Amino acid sequence: MDQSICINLAVERVNTSVPTREQPCKLFTPGEIIFLQSDFMRGHGTYPEDDVLKASVAGVVEQIGKLISVKPLKNRYNGEVGDVVVGRIIEVTQKRWKVDTNSRLDSILLLSSVNLPGGELRRRSVEDEQMMRKYLIEGDLVSAEVQSIFADGSLSLHTRSFTYGKLSQGILVKVYPALVKRSKTHFHNLPCGASIILGKNGFIWISPTVSDANSSGGFTQNLDQKVLKGDREVIARLRNCILALAASKIPLYSTSILYAYEESEKYQLAELLNPESMLDIAILTQQKIQMMEDF
Amino acid sequence: MDLVSSQGLRIDGRRPNELRKIRCKLGVFSQPEGSAYLEQGNTKVLAAVYGPHQTKGSRSKAIHDAAIVNCQYSMATFSTNERKRRPRGDLKSTEMTLHLKQAMQASIKTDLYPYSQIDIYLEVLQADGGNYCACVNAATLALIDAGIPLKEYVIACSASLGNGDVPLIDVSHLEETMGGSNLTVAVLPLSGQIAVLEMSQKFHIDHLPVVLNEALNGCRRIYEILDEYVKTHLNEIGTIAGWAKSDF
């Protein structure tokens, strides 16, 4: 099978920015004064000095009542209680798993905040502690929710629902956390035939749709199930679409991903990796989103 | 040979108080949190910032109320006229690393990230004088790209004396080797605080204030150039992400 390989010269690199009709907004860079008075509450990305409020990151100012914060485009995931995240187990320790969630400190999944197989609520015994490796080991991927935030800023996760738990077959895509838009639900069964978990931490999980709702939660991992080639192609196409949107910094949510998927139909799967076609999809998606907003 | 000609021009055609052309680009890598590429004349530097993340290695290294800043300065083997044997680990690179760390720590608000670590990797691709300055400036850009809170920019600039009493800024490699002593300063340009000040040789007490002042002026001008670039870059990529809806 012959495949054309596309390697561009650096000077011919595609500019991934998508034209918008939005007006450029006022930006603040580190050290710039936001307010001269100090009667405002300082939020993230700001610091007070000599009675003035200054920005500490580069971005736009968000004002909620008296709270002033500066939002950067890219940063590590700042956890908030209730966020849906996807993470990877990196360590199994006493009564807890350490999870990499792209946060600035490792997150913690306590043994007491998971639903053990069997279902019933009970005290976690020593046997359970010894069985921890049977449920989740290093390298496993889990979907979870942020339960609380510790004093040092690390996150405590929980999987106390059948929607959360160990992930079995699929693809993980990593994007900037800020690109994932907060919405009512972060679990989607897309009509194109794949399920998607949009982790608020920028980890996106794409998997084949499982018809049996019970098998998704908990710690079962169905590796024997064969994913058909058609499903795999859908998943790969979704991945490429998400990367195309992320390269052009378009917010990711179910609608934008679906639009991008529809626009990508005209391309072969492998063609979606070309920077030109990625940009094309991003532009078409952006236009479609704007059209829908106008209605 | 004089560093400044009778017409008042330097060897590469600049005026004594003129900077070399600065070109930069943010977000050049996808893997690190922040990255930047900076050219000052022919000096070319790549910077990458990872973190803040959990401290790697022994836990005892972690500080309970601040983040550790970890720098690594390396010069590509092809960066100098004579091929370098090893890119890092020699005494000069180690010293550079320490100075870089000092400059970056002056600006990063490390107290916001307890038990964490911020890694800054710098690679000089082409060395033509002012490597330290280019590295500091590139590291600042990469930190801004990574969204790490800074008090303000840290900007470095070098200055020297030509013809005995003419202060020169943004010294190139030729002038570094031909001329006299060389002063490098890293400052927080808005507040004017000095983070690092280094001289390669002694200055006469009469010349020091003049040269230092020129270097500080250079820093302020570099700041303006970089700030403008950061803003245009953010506008380009930020409006699409829904920033324009901010009603501030």
CSV table of C-alpha atoms in Angstrom, one decimal, chain A residues 13 15 17-20 22-32 34-35 46-47 49 54-63 68 71-76 91 98 102-106 152 176 179 248-251 286 293, chain B residues 25 27 29-35 50-55 59 109 112-116 144-153 190-191 193 223 227 230-232 234-248:
chain,number,residue,atom,x,y,z
A,13,ARG,CA,3.7,26.0,8.0
A,15,ASN,CA,-1.3,29.2,10.3
A,17,SER,CA,-5.8,30.6,13.5
A,18,VAL,CA,-9.4,30.7,12.3
A,19,PRO,CA,-10.9,34.1,11.2
A,20,THR,CA,-13.7,35.3,13.5
A,22,GLU,CA,-15.4,38.8,17.1
A,23,GLN,CA,-13.6,42.1,18.0
A,24,PRO,CA,-10.3,41.7,19.8
A,25,CYS,CA,-10.7,42.3,23.4
A,26,LYS,CA,-8.6,44.0,26.1
A,27,LEU,CA,-5.8,41.8,27.2
A,28,PHE,CA,-3.7,42.0,30.3
A,29,THR,CA,-0.1,40.7,30.6
A,30,PRO,CA,1.8,39.9,33.8
A,31,GLY,CA,2.5,43.1,35.9
A,32,GLU,CA,-0.1,45.2,34.1
A,34,ILE,CA,-6.0,46.2,36.2
A,35,PHE,CA,-7.5,48.6,38.8
A,46,THR,CA,-4.2,38.7,39.9
A,47,TYR,CA,-2.2,40.0,42.9
A,49,GLU,CA,0.6,45.5,45.2
A,54,LYS,CA,-2.2,43.7,38.9
A,55,ALA,CA,-2.4,40.8,36.5
A,56,SER,CA,-0.1,37.9,37.0
A,57,VAL,CA,-1.0,35.9,33.9
A,58,ALA,CA,-1.6,36.9,30.3
A,59,GLY,CA,-5.3,36.8,29.4
A,60,VAL,CA,-8.7,38.4,29.6
A,61,VAL,CA,-10.3,39.8,32.8
A,62,GLU,CA,-13.4,38.1,34.1
A,63,GLN,CA,-15.5,40.1,36.5
A,68,ILE,CA,-11.8,40.1,39.4
A,71,LYS,CA,-8.1,33.9,32.7
A,72,PRO,CA,-5.1,32.6,30.7
A,73,LEU,CA,-5.7,30.5,27.6
A,74,LYS,CA,-3.4,27.7,28.6
A,75,ASN,CA,-2.7,26.5,32.1
A,76,ARG,CA,-2.7,23.3,34.1
A,91,GLU,CA,0.5,4.7,42.0
A,98,LYS,CA,-2.8,8.4,42.9
A,102,ASN,CA,-3.1,17.0,34.4
A,103,SER,CA,-3.5,18.9,37.7
A,104,ARG,CA,-0.6,20.6,39.4
A,105,LEU,CA,-0.4,17.9,42.0
A,106,ASP,CA,-1.4,14.3,41.8
A,152,ASP,CA,-2.5,22.0,49.4
A,176,TYR,CA,-5.7,22.2,26.9
A,179,LEU,CA,-10.7,24.2,25.6
A,248,SER,CA,-7.3,26.1,16.1
A,249,LYS,CA,-8.4,26.6,19.8
A,250,ILE,CA,-12.1,26.1,19.1
A,251,PRO,CA,-14.0,25.2,22.3
A,286,GLN,CA,-16.5,27.7,13.2
A,293,GLU,CA,-25.8,31.1,17.0
B,25,LYS,CA,7.0,32.8,18.6
B,27,GLY,CA,3.6,27.9,21.7
B,29,PHE,CA,5.8,22.8,21.0
B,30,SER,CA,2.6,20.9,21.8
B,31,GLN,CA,3.9,18.6,24.6
B,32,PRO,CA,5.1,21.1,27.2
B,33,GLU,CA,2.7,23.5,29.0
B,34,GLY,CA,4.4,26.5,27.5
B,35,SER,CA,7.1,27.1,24.9
B,50,TYR,CA,6.8,21.9,32.1
B,51,GLY,CA,4.6,22.2,35.1
B,52,PRO,CA,3.7,23.1,37.8
B,53,HIS,CA,3.6,19.4,38.5
B,54,GLN,CA,4.3,17.1,41.5
B,55,THR,CA,8.0,17.0,42.4
B,59,ARG,CA,9.7,13.7,48.3
B,109,LYS,CA,4.8,33.5,42.2
B,112,LEU,CA,0.9,29.7,44.8
B,113,TYR,CA,2.1,26.1,44.1
B,114,PRO,CA,3.1,24.2,47.3
B,115,TYR,CA,4.8,20.8,46.8
B,116,SER,CA,5.1,21.5,43.1
B,144,ILE,CA,3.6,33.4,30.0
B,145,ASP,CA,2.5,30.8,27.4
B,146,ALA,CA,2.2,28.2,30.1
B,147,GLY,CA,-0.1,30.5,32.1
B,148,ILE,CA,2.1,30.4,35.2
B,149,PRO,CA,1.6,33.5,37.4
B,150,LEU,CA,4.4,36.0,37.3
B,151,LYS,CA,4.9,39.2,39.2
B,152,GLU,CA,5.8,40.7,35.9
B,153,TYR,CA,8.1,40.0,32.9
B,190,LEU,CA,7.8,47.8,35.4
B,191,SER,CA,9.0,48.1,39.0
B,193,GLN,CA,13.8,45.8,40.4
B,223,TYR,CA,9.8,44.5,27.3
B,227,ASP,CA,4.6,42.6,25.4
B,230,VAL,CA,2.4,38.5,23.4
B,231,LYS,CA,-0.7,40.6,23.0
B,232,THR,CA,-1.0,40.1,19.3
B,234,LEU,CA,-3.1,36.0,22.4
B,235,ASN,CA,-5.5,38.0,20.4
B,236,GLU,CA,-5.0,35.8,17.4
B,237,ILE,CA,-5.6,32.5,19.2
B,238,GLY,CA,-7.8,33.8,22.1
B,239,THR,CA,-10.7,35.4,20.3
B,240,ILE,CA,-11.8,32.1,18.8
B,241,ALA,CA,-11.8,30.5,22.2
B,242,GLY,CA,-14.7,32.8,23.3
B,243,TRP,CA,-12.5,35.5,24.9
B,244,ALA,CA,-14.2,38.3,23.0
B,245,LYS,CA,-17.4,37.6,25.0
B,246,SER,CA,-15.7,38.9,28.1
B,247,ASP,CA,-17.5,42.2,28.7
B,248,PHE,CA,-14.7,43.9,30.7
